[in-house]
PDB file of C-alpha atoms in Angstrom:
ATOM      1  CA  MET A   1      -7.762 -25.789   6.301  1.00 52.00           C
ATOM      2  CA  SER A   2      -4.671 -25.725   4.165  1.00 67.00           C
ATOM      3  CA  GLU A   3      -4.549 -25.363   0.436  1.00 79.00           C
ATOM      4  CA  GLN A   4      -2.110 -26.852  -2.009  1.00 80.00           C
ATOM      5  CA  ARG A   5       0.109 -24.238  -3.613  1.00 79.00           C
ATOM      6  CA  LYS A   6       0.664 -24.586  -7.314  1.00 81.00           C
ATOM      7  CA  ILE A   7       3.937 -26.374  -7.954  1.00 89.00           C
ATOM      8  CA  ASP A   8       5.452 -26.089 -11.393  1.00 93.00           C
ATOM      9  CA  GLU A   9       8.869 -26.239 -12.998  1.00 96.00           C
ATOM     10  CA  ARG A  10       9.554 -22.636 -12.054  1.00 96.00           C
ATOM     11  CA  TYR A  11       8.962 -23.469  -8.373  1.00 97.00           C
ATOM     12  CA  TYR A  12      11.794 -26.006  -8.443  1.00 97.00           C
ATOM     13  CA  LYS A  13      14.015 -23.720 -10.513  1.00 97.00           C
ATOM     14  CA  LEU A  14      13.635 -20.720  -8.192  1.00 98.00           C
ATOM     15  CA  LEU A  15      13.944 -22.902  -5.106  1.00 98.00           C
ATOM     16  CA  GLU A  16      17.219 -24.363  -6.354  1.00 98.00           C
ATOM     17  CA  GLU A  17      18.508 -20.881  -7.153  1.00 98.00           C
ATOM     18  CA  ILE A  18      17.733 -19.794  -3.585  1.00 98.00           C
ATOM     19  CA  GLN A  19      19.403 -22.944  -2.240  1.00 98.00           C
ATOM     20  CA  ALA A  20      22.491 -22.172  -4.334  1.00 98.00           C
ATOM     21  CA  LEU A  21      22.672 -18.616  -2.941  1.00 98.00           C
ATOM     22  CA  ASP A  22      22.095 -19.996   0.559  1.00 98.00           C
ATOM     23  CA  PHE A  23      25.066 -22.300   0.121  1.00 98.00           C
ATOM     24  CA  VAL A  24      27.296 -19.325  -0.678  1.00 98.00           C
ATOM     25  CA  LEU A  25      25.881 -17.374   2.258  1.00 98.00           C
ATOM     26  CA  VAL A  26      26.229 -20.186   4.812  1.00 98.00           C
ATOM     27  CA  GLU A  27      29.796 -20.787   3.658  1.00 98.00           C
ATOM     28  CA  LEU A  28      30.711 -17.091   3.878  1.00 98.00           C
ATOM     29  CA  ASN A  29      28.925 -16.817   7.240  1.00 98.00           C
ATOM     30  CA  LEU A  30      30.833 -19.688   8.869  1.00 98.00           C
ATOM     31  CA  TYR A  31      34.096 -18.524   7.301  1.00 98.00           C
ATOM     32  CA  LEU A  32      33.544 -15.014   8.648  1.00 98.00           C
ATOM     33  CA  ASP A  33      32.787 -16.414  12.106  1.00 98.00           C
ATOM     34  CA  THR A  34      36.496 -17.318  12.307  1.00 98.00           C
ATOM     35  CA  HIS A  35      37.922 -14.655   9.903  1.00 98.00           C
ATOM     36  CA  LYS A  36      36.025 -11.522  10.886  1.00 97.00           C
ATOM     37  CA  GLY A  37      38.669  -9.181   9.454  1.00 97.00           C
ATOM     38  CA  ASP A  38      38.346 -10.336   5.825  1.00 98.00           C
ATOM     39  CA  VAL A  39      36.907  -7.266   4.096  1.00 98.00           C
ATOM     40  CA  GLN A  40      36.436  -9.024   0.731  1.00 98.00           C
ATOM     41  CA  ALA A  41      34.405 -11.786   2.352  1.00 98.00           C
ATOM     42  CA  VAL A  42      32.184  -9.278   4.163  1.00 98.00           C
ATOM     43  CA  LYS A  43      31.651  -7.472   0.864  1.00 98.00           C
ATOM     44  CA  GLN A  44      30.697 -10.728  -0.862  1.00 98.00           C
ATOM     45  CA  TYR A  45      28.410 -11.644   2.011  1.00 98.00           C
ATOM     46  CA  ASN A  46      26.524  -8.377   1.673  1.00 98.00           C
ATOM     47  CA  GLN A  47      26.317  -8.677  -2.131  1.00 98.00           C
ATOM     48  CA  PHE A  48      24.845 -12.168  -1.914  1.00 98.00           C
ATOM     49  CA  THR A  49      22.483 -11.114   0.873  1.00 98.00           C
ATOM     50  CA  GLU A  50      21.043  -8.515  -1.492  1.00 98.00           C
ATOM     51  CA  LYS A  51      20.774 -11.044  -4.353  1.00 98.00           C
ATOM     52  CA  ARG A  52      19.020 -13.474  -2.047  1.00 98.00           C
ATOM     53  CA  TRP A  53      16.610 -10.852  -0.818  1.00 97.00           C
ATOM     54  CA  LYS A  54      15.509 -10.130  -4.417  1.00 98.00           C
ATOM     55  CA  LEU A  55      15.181 -13.790  -5.383  1.00 98.00           C
ATOM     56  CA  VAL A  56      13.195 -14.658  -2.237  1.00 98.00           C
ATOM     57  CA  HIS A  57      10.840 -11.775  -3.017  1.00 98.00           C
ATOM     58  CA  GLU A  58      10.279 -13.202  -6.522  1.00 97.00           C
ATOM     59  CA  PHE A  59       9.707 -16.716  -5.153  1.00 97.00           C
ATOM     60  CA  GLU A  60       7.303 -15.600  -2.427  1.00 97.00           C
ATOM     61  CA  SER A  61       5.203 -13.460  -4.774  1.00 96.00           C
ATOM     62  CA  CYS A  62       4.434 -16.642  -6.764  1.00 95.00           C
ATOM     63  CA  TYR A  63       4.524 -19.409  -4.197  1.00 96.00           C
ATOM     64  CA  GLY A  64       3.733 -17.815  -0.839  1.00 96.00           C
ATOM     65  CA  PRO A  65       5.800 -17.083   2.276  1.00 97.00           C
ATOM     66  CA  LEU A  66       9.058 -18.907   2.994  1.00 98.00           C
ATOM     67  CA  MET A  67       9.126 -17.670   6.571  1.00 98.00           C
ATOM     68  CA  ASN A  68       6.642 -17.005   9.378  1.00 97.00           C
ATOM     69  CA  PHE A  69       6.527 -14.753  12.457  1.00 97.00           C
ATOM     70  CA  GLY A  70       6.633 -11.532  10.456  1.00 97.00           C
ATOM     71  CA  HIS A  71       9.586 -12.303   8.210  1.00 96.00           C
ATOM     72  CA  SER A  72       7.457 -12.792   5.060  1.00 97.00           C
ATOM     73  CA  PHE A  73       4.205 -11.183   3.891  1.00 96.00           C
ATOM     74  CA  SER A  74       1.066 -13.300   3.446  1.00 96.00           C
ATOM     75  CA  GLY A  75      -1.765 -13.092   0.908  1.00 94.00           C
ATOM     76  CA  PHE A  76      -5.382 -13.811   1.870  1.00 95.00           C
ATOM     77  CA  PRO A  77      -6.419 -16.311   3.070  1.00 96.00           C
ATOM     78  CA  TRP A  78      -3.437 -17.014   5.379  1.00 97.00           C
ATOM     79  CA  GLN A  79      -0.848 -18.789   3.221  1.00 96.00           C
ATOM     80  CA  TRP A  80       1.685 -20.073   5.763  1.00 97.00           C
ATOM     81  CA  THR A  81      -0.211 -23.311   6.417  1.00 97.00           C
ATOM     82  CA  ASP A  82      -0.543 -24.175   2.719  1.00 96.00           C
ATOM     83  CA  THR A  83       1.145 -27.325   1.454  1.00 95.00           C
ATOM     84  CA  PRO A  84       3.632 -28.389   0.283  1.00 96.00           C
ATOM     85  CA  TRP A  85       6.008 -28.578   3.246  1.00 97.00           C
ATOM     86  CA  PRO A  86       9.678 -29.106   2.372  1.00 97.00           C
ATOM     87  CA  TRP A  87       9.622 -32.910   2.643  1.00 98.00           C
ATOM     88  CA  GLN A  88       6.583 -33.087   0.357  1.00 96.00           C
ATOM     89  CA  VAL A  89       8.283 -31.787  -2.794  1.00 95.00           C
TER      90      VAL A  89
ATOM     91  CA  MET B   1      14.966 -17.305  18.993  1.00 96.00           C
ATOM     92  CA  TRP B   2      14.720 -19.341  15.827  1.00 96.00           C
ATOM     93  CA  ILE B   3      12.723 -18.758  12.645  1.00 96.00           C
ATOM     94  CA  TYR B   4      11.605 -21.623  10.446  1.00 98.00           C
ATOM     95  CA  GLU B   5      12.196 -21.491   6.720  1.00 98.00           C
ATOM     96  CA  LYS B   6       9.806 -23.502   4.552  1.00 98.00           C
ATOM     97  CA  LYS B   7      12.482 -25.091   2.405  1.00 98.00           C
ATOM     98  CA  LEU B   8      15.315 -27.599   2.667  1.00 98.00           C
ATOM     99  CA  GLN B   9      18.923 -26.421   2.816  1.00 98.00           C
ATOM    100  CA  TYR B  10      19.706 -28.650  -0.175  1.00 98.00           C
ATOM    101  CA  PRO B  11      17.350 -30.716  -2.389  1.00 98.00           C
ATOM    102  CA  VAL B  12      16.523 -34.260  -1.270  1.00 98.00           C
ATOM    103  CA  ARG B  13      15.348 -36.647  -3.975  1.00 98.00           C
ATOM    104  CA  VAL B  14      15.179 -40.429  -3.992  1.00 97.00           C
ATOM    105  CA  CYS B  15      14.857 -42.817  -6.957  1.00 95.00           C
ATOM    106  CA  LYS B  16      12.924 -45.589  -5.206  1.00 96.00           C
ATOM    107  CA  CYS B  17      11.175 -46.785  -2.053  1.00 97.00           C
ATOM    108  CA  ASP B  18      13.976 -48.282   0.097  1.00 98.00           C
ATOM    109  CA  PRO B  19      13.014 -48.871   3.763  1.00 98.00           C
ATOM    110  CA  LYS B  20      16.243 -50.771   4.408  1.00 98.00           C
ATOM    111  CA  MET B  21      18.312 -47.690   3.532  1.00 98.00           C
ATOM    112  CA  ALA B  22      15.929 -45.560   5.630  1.00 98.00           C
ATOM    113  CA  LYS B  23      16.759 -47.753   8.640  1.00 98.00           C
ATOM    114  CA  PHE B  24      20.491 -47.170   8.129  1.00 98.00           C
ATOM    115  CA  LEU B  25      19.953 -43.425   7.703  1.00 98.00           C
ATOM    116  CA  LEU B  26      18.428 -43.290  11.198  1.00 98.00           C
ATOM    117  CA  GLU B  27      22.021 -43.431  12.467  1.00 98.00           C
ATOM    118  CA  GLN B  28      22.336 -39.791  11.366  1.00 98.00           C
ATOM    119  CA  TYR B  29      18.896 -38.911  12.749  1.00 98.00           C
ATOM    120  CA  GLY B  30      18.980 -40.142  16.355  1.00 98.00           C
ATOM    121  CA  GLY B  31      22.423 -41.761  16.598  1.00 98.00           C
ATOM    122  CA  ALA B  32      25.383 -40.749  18.775  1.00 98.00           C
ATOM    123  CA  ASP B  33      27.098 -38.799  15.973  1.00 97.00           C
ATOM    124  CA  GLY B  34      23.877 -37.801  14.228  1.00 98.00           C
ATOM    125  CA  GLU B  35      22.406 -34.411  13.426  1.00 98.00           C
ATOM    126  CA  LEU B  36      20.154 -34.162  16.505  1.00 98.00           C
ATOM    127  CA  ALA B  37      23.106 -34.827  18.809  1.00 98.00           C
ATOM    128  CA  ALA B  38      25.192 -32.285  16.885  1.00 98.00           C
ATOM    129  CA  ALA B  39      22.586 -29.507  17.040  1.00 98.00           C
ATOM    130  CA  LEU B  40      21.875 -29.992  20.735  1.00 98.00           C
ATOM    131  CA  ARG B  41      25.572 -30.342  21.622  1.00 98.00           C
ATOM    132  CA  TYR B  42      26.662 -27.065  20.008  1.00 98.00           C
ATOM    133  CA  LEU B  43      23.653 -24.984  20.977  1.00 98.00           C
ATOM    134  CA  ASN B  44      24.041 -26.078  24.609  1.00 98.00           C
ATOM    135  CA  GLN B  45      27.808 -25.524  24.789  1.00 98.00           C
ATOM    136  CA  ARG B  46      27.591 -21.977  23.445  1.00 97.00           C
ATOM    137  CA  TYR B  47      26.302 -20.414  26.695  1.00 98.00           C
ATOM    138  CA  THR B  48      29.624 -20.905  28.486  1.00 96.00           C
ATOM    139  CA  ILE B  49      32.097 -20.791  25.590  1.00 97.00           C
ATOM    140  CA  PRO B  50      34.247 -17.618  25.178  1.00 97.00           C
ATOM    141  CA  ASN B  51      32.553 -14.811  23.235  1.00 97.00           C
ATOM    142  CA  LYS B  52      34.864 -15.222  20.246  1.00 97.00           C
ATOM    143  CA  VAL B  53      33.319 -18.584  19.278  1.00 97.00           C
ATOM    144  CA  ILE B  54      29.674 -18.187  20.383  1.00 98.00           C
ATOM    145  CA  GLY B  55      28.690 -17.069  16.881  1.00 98.00           C
ATOM    146  CA  LEU B  56      30.285 -20.123  15.277  1.00 98.00           C
ATOM    147  CA  LEU B  57      28.560 -22.566  17.667  1.00 98.00           C
ATOM    148  CA  THR B  58      25.222 -20.802  17.141  1.00 98.00           C
ATOM    149  CA  ASP B  59      25.519 -20.935  13.351  1.00 98.00           C
ATOM    150  CA  ILE B  60      26.772 -24.512  13.052  1.00 98.00           C
ATOM    151  CA  GLY B  61      24.199 -25.672  15.636  1.00 98.00           C
ATOM    152  CA  THR B  62      21.476 -24.014  13.595  1.00 98.00           C
ATOM    153  CA  GLU B  63      22.738 -25.547  10.354  1.00 98.00           C
ATOM    154  CA  GLU B  64      22.592 -28.986  12.018  1.00 98.00           C
ATOM    155  CA  PHE B  65      18.825 -28.600  12.384  1.00 98.00           C
ATOM    156  CA  ALA B  66      18.619 -28.031   8.623  1.00 98.00           C
ATOM    157  CA  HIS B  67      20.592 -31.261   8.166  1.00 98.00           C
ATOM    158  CA  LEU B  68      18.259 -33.068  10.582  1.00 98.00           C
ATOM    159  CA  GLU B  69      15.352 -32.005   8.366  1.00 98.00           C
ATOM    160  CA  MET B  70      17.159 -33.332   5.274  1.00 98.00           C
ATOM    161  CA  ILE B  71      17.706 -36.734   6.937  1.00 98.00           C
ATOM    162  CA  ALA B  72      14.056 -36.785   8.048  1.00 98.00           C
ATOM    163  CA  THR B  73      13.009 -36.039   4.465  1.00 98.00           C
ATOM    164  CA  MET B  74      15.145 -38.923   3.187  1.00 98.00           C
ATOM    165  CA  VAL B  75      13.655 -41.363   5.716  1.00 98.00           C
ATOM    166  CA  TYR B  76      10.130 -40.110   4.990  1.00 98.00           C
ATOM    167  CA  LYS B  77      10.524 -40.409   1.210  1.00 98.00           C
ATOM    168  CA  LEU B  78      12.196 -43.825   1.389  1.00 98.00           C
ATOM    169  CA  THR B  79       9.424 -45.323   3.583  1.00 97.00           C
ATOM    170  CA  LYS B  80       6.190 -43.503   2.664  1.00 96.00           C
ATOM    171  CA  ASP B  81       5.120 -46.069   0.047  1.00 96.00           C
ATOM    172  CA  ALA B  82       6.284 -49.151   1.963  1.00 97.00           C
ATOM    173  CA  SER B  83       3.748 -51.687   3.241  1.00 96.00           C
ATOM    174  CA  PRO B  84       4.025 -53.075   6.816  1.00 96.00           C
ATOM    175  CA  GLU B  85       5.373 -56.289   5.270  1.00 97.00           C
ATOM    176  CA  GLU B  86       8.072 -54.384   3.400  1.00 97.00           C
ATOM    177  CA  LEU B  87       9.015 -52.449   6.541  1.00 97.00           C
ATOM    178  CA  GLU B  88       9.296 -55.712   8.458  1.00 97.00           C
ATOM    179  CA  ALA B  89      11.431 -57.277   5.721  1.00 97.00           C
ATOM    180  CA  ALA B  90      13.729 -54.230   5.919  1.00 97.00           C
ATOM    181  CA  GLY B  91      14.255 -54.749   9.654  1.00 97.00           C
ATOM    182  CA  LEU B  92      11.803 -52.030  10.666  1.00 97.00           C
ATOM    183  CA  GLY B  93       9.174 -54.403  12.118  1.00 96.00           C
ATOM    184  CA  ALA B  94       9.914 -53.402  15.719  1.00 96.00           C
ATOM    185  CA  HIS B  95       9.885 -49.743  14.685  1.00 96.00           C
ATOM    186  CA  PHE B  96       6.515 -50.170  12.942  1.00 96.00           C
ATOM    187  CA  ALA B  97       5.008 -51.902  16.000  1.00 95.00           C
ATOM    188  CA  ASN B  98       5.888 -48.893  18.156  1.00 95.00           C
ATOM    189  CA  HIS B  99       5.690 -45.928  15.747  1.00 96.00           C
ATOM    190  CA  ASP B 100       3.796 -46.984  12.603  1.00 94.00           C
ATOM    191  CA  SER B 101       5.521 -45.024   9.808  1.00 93.00           C
ATOM    192  CA  ALA B 102       6.284 -42.080  12.113  1.00 96.00           C
ATOM    193  CA  LEU B 103       9.877 -40.976  12.517  1.00 97.00           C
ATOM    194  CA  PHE B 104      11.543 -41.425  15.886  1.00 98.00           C
ATOM    195  CA  TYR B 105      14.874 -40.322  17.310  1.00 98.00           C
ATOM    196  CA  SER B 106      16.713 -43.619  17.388  1.00 98.00           C
ATOM    197  CA  ASN B 107      19.850 -44.925  15.741  1.00 98.00           C
ATOM    198  CA  ALA B 108      20.046 -47.527  12.955  1.00 98.00           C
ATOM    199  CA  ALA B 109      19.800 -50.334  15.533  1.00 97.00           C
ATOM    200  CA  GLY B 110      16.636 -48.834  17.069  1.00 97.00           C
ATOM    201  CA  VAL B 111      18.305 -47.499  20.240  1.00 98.00           C
ATOM    202  CA  PRO B 112      16.571 -44.267  21.293  1.00 98.00           C
ATOM    203  CA  TRP B 113      18.556 -41.013  21.367  1.00 98.00           C
ATOM    204  CA  THR B 114      20.045 -40.133  24.745  1.00 98.00           C
ATOM    205  CA  ALA B 115      21.701 -37.002  26.156  1.00 98.00           C
ATOM    206  CA  THR B 116      24.607 -39.216  27.229  1.00 98.00           C
ATOM    207  CA  TYR B 117      25.770 -38.999  23.581  1.00 98.00           C
ATOM    208  CA  ILE B 118      26.791 -35.381  24.123  1.00 98.00           C
ATOM    209  CA  GLN B 119      28.925 -33.496  26.604  1.00 97.00           C
ATOM    210  CA  ALA B 120      29.487 -29.983  27.886  1.00 97.00           C
ATOM    211  CA  LYS B 121      32.601 -29.732  30.076  1.00 97.00           C
ATOM    212  CA  GLY B 122      32.720 -25.965  30.411  1.00 96.00           C
ATOM    213  CA  ASP B 123      36.364 -26.221  29.291  1.00 97.00           C
ATOM    214  CA  PRO B 124      36.380 -24.534  25.876  1.00 97.00           C
ATOM    215  CA  ILE B 125      39.227 -26.594  24.417  1.00 97.00           C
ATOM    216  CA  ALA B 126      37.721 -29.876  25.641  1.00 97.00           C
ATOM    217  CA  ASP B 127      34.322 -28.890  24.225  1.00 98.00           C
ATOM    218  CA  LEU B 128      35.721 -27.868  20.840  1.00 98.00           C
ATOM    219  CA  TYR B 129      37.819 -31.044  20.582  1.00 98.00           C
ATOM    220  CA  GLU B 130      34.638 -33.035  21.171  1.00 98.00           C
ATOM    221  CA  ASP B 131      32.948 -31.017  18.425  1.00 98.00           C
ATOM    222  CA  ILE B 132      35.786 -31.678  15.956  1.00 98.00           C
ATOM    223  CA  ALA B 133      35.622 -35.402  16.778  1.00 98.00           C
ATOM    224  CA  ALA B 134      31.831 -35.396  16.337  1.00 98.00           C
ATOM    225  CA  GLU B 135      32.163 -33.861  12.867  1.00 98.00           C
ATOM    226  CA  GLU B 136      34.797 -36.386  11.825  1.00 98.00           C
ATOM    227  CA  LYS B 137      32.680 -39.292  13.099  1.00 98.00           C
ATOM    228  CA  ALA B 138      29.625 -37.952  11.254  1.00 98.00           C
ATOM    229  CA  ARG B 139      31.728 -37.554   8.086  1.00 98.00           C
ATOM    230  CA  ALA B 140      32.795 -41.201   8.351  1.00 98.00           C
ATOM    231  CA  THR B 141      29.171 -42.305   8.886  1.00 98.00           C
ATOM    232  CA  TYR B 142      28.086 -40.386   5.768  1.00 98.00           C
ATOM    233  CA  GLN B 143      30.808 -42.156   3.802  1.00 98.00           C
ATOM    234  CA  TRP B 144      29.509 -45.588   4.914  1.00 98.00           C
ATOM    235  CA  LEU B 145      25.963 -44.546   4.034  1.00 98.00           C
ATOM    236  CA  ILE B 146      27.008 -43.334   0.570  1.00 98.00           C
ATOM    237  CA  ASP B 147      28.743 -46.697   0.045  1.00 98.00           C
ATOM    238  CA  MET B 148      25.600 -48.585   1.132  1.00 98.00           C
ATOM    239  CA  THR B 149      23.204 -47.163  -1.483  1.00 98.00           C
ATOM    240  CA  ASP B 150      23.139 -47.311  -5.283  1.00 97.00           C
ATOM    241  CA  ASP B 151      20.530 -44.514  -5.500  1.00 98.00           C
ATOM    242  CA  PRO B 152      22.327 -41.617  -7.274  1.00 98.00           C
ATOM    243  CA  ASP B 153      19.839 -38.981  -6.045  1.00 98.00           C
ATOM    244  CA  LEU B 154      20.217 -40.076  -2.430  1.00 98.00           C
ATOM    245  CA  GLN B 155      23.993 -40.212  -2.824  1.00 98.00           C
ATOM    246  CA  ASP B 156      23.971 -36.613  -4.073  1.00 98.00           C
ATOM    247  CA  SER B 157      22.243 -35.313  -0.919  1.00 98.00           C
ATOM    248  CA  LEU B 158      24.434 -37.476   1.332  1.00 98.00           C
ATOM    249  CA  LYS B 159      27.579 -36.150  -0.365  1.00 98.00           C
ATOM    250  CA  PHE B 160      26.438 -32.595   0.347  1.00 98.00           C
ATOM    251  CA  LEU B 161      26.019 -33.495   4.033  1.00 98.00           C
ATOM    252  CA  ARG B 162      29.404 -35.244   4.124  1.00 98.00           C
ATOM    253  CA  GLU B 163      31.080 -32.100   2.792  1.00 98.00           C
ATOM    254  CA  ARG B 164      29.343 -29.944   5.402  1.00 98.00           C
ATOM    255  CA  GLU B 165      30.916 -32.094   8.132  1.00 98.00           C
ATOM    256  CA  VAL B 166      34.343 -31.386   6.622  1.00 98.00           C
ATOM    257  CA  VAL B 167      33.691 -27.627   6.638  1.00 98.00           C
ATOM    258  CA  HIS B 168      32.365 -27.658  10.202  1.00 98.00           C
ATOM    259  CA  SER B 169      35.388 -29.608  11.413  1.00 98.00           C
ATOM    260  CA  GLN B 170      37.665 -27.055   9.745  1.00 98.00           C
ATOM    261  CA  ARG B 171      35.872 -24.093  11.327  1.00 98.00           C
ATOM    262  CA  PHE B 172      36.000 -25.723  14.789  1.00 98.00           C
ATOM    263  CA  ARG B 173      39.762 -26.263  14.356  1.00 98.00           C
ATOM    264  CA  GLU B 174      40.113 -22.554  13.580  1.00 98.00           C
ATOM    265  CA  ALA B 175      38.075 -21.755  16.696  1.00 98.00           C
ATOM    266  CA  VAL B 176      40.584 -23.743  18.786  1.00 98.00           C
ATOM    267  CA  GLU B 177      43.432 -21.677  17.296  1.00 98.00           C
ATOM    268  CA  ILE B 178      41.580 -18.436  18.021  1.00 97.00           C
ATOM    269  CA  LEU B 179      41.200 -19.439  21.696  1.00 96.00           C
ATOM    270  CA  LYS B 180      44.824 -20.562  21.989  1.00 94.00           C
ATOM    271  CA  GLU B 181      46.003 -17.275  20.514  1.00 93.00           C
ATOM    272  CA  GLU B 182      43.862 -15.352  22.990  1.00 89.00           C
ATOM    273  CA  ARG B 183      45.184 -17.443  25.891  1.00 88.00           C
ATOM    274  CA  ASP B 184      48.816 -16.870  24.870  1.00 88.00           C
ATOM    275  CA  ARG B 185      48.259 -13.133  24.466  1.00 86.00           C
ATOM    276  CA  LYS B 186      46.931 -12.929  28.033  1.00 77.00           C
ATOM    277  CA  LYS B 187      50.146 -14.533  29.349  1.00 74.00           C
ATOM    278  CA  ILE B 188      52.332 -11.943  27.621  1.00 67.00           C
ATOM    279  CA  PHE B 189      50.600  -8.883  28.996  1.00 59.00           C
TER     280      PHE B 189
END
């Protein structure tokens, strides 16, 4: 059985903040794939990775795990199967 | 391996139920230059591409799956409140008869996805040129799709995807230069 997680304004706000950080990280990642010697870009990548880590922690403590297979913690009962799924919000 | 993340890469919102637009969007779902073809093309080519560009193919291939999920979300949201009559009026009658409201990997004309859309030649330059062409064709398709809808929320998500094609094309062009440079260096020594 899956439960519906509470979805409020903060859910959308935090989610968009994570998506914004992800945009920076994907861009830096692909750029670094072809410019591996750019020390500034590596530095930025690591800074944003840390920022993302903190924000994801804040999001997950309110709205449950973003990832499965041991990459996020779960509360009880098992939260991974809770709705909403990404296309439902 | 791959890990799923329970979120979209970029928000997908739609202003209205629009099954006709959903039908057109299927071009980027299961079409020749769509996201499924892109993901499978790059992730398959990477096993025999030189080490210097394996990371790029892995990362862009993975990002394509996030784009596939965004397109699926658009199609789902644009059709979820449509009646069978509305689906039929939008040209999705044949789709409904076979799949109900389920998504399926076909193009806008209903032709199912096929592996003949993609290639792996084992020649790194030939493979990367195909990848650059695929990104440019997908970019053009996104432009036509943006032009076909008046839904500002949908346009916003489609514009994000169009820009990603531009970035991917650019990175693939750089990958070609990296391989050419490596090839020329080998000749000198």
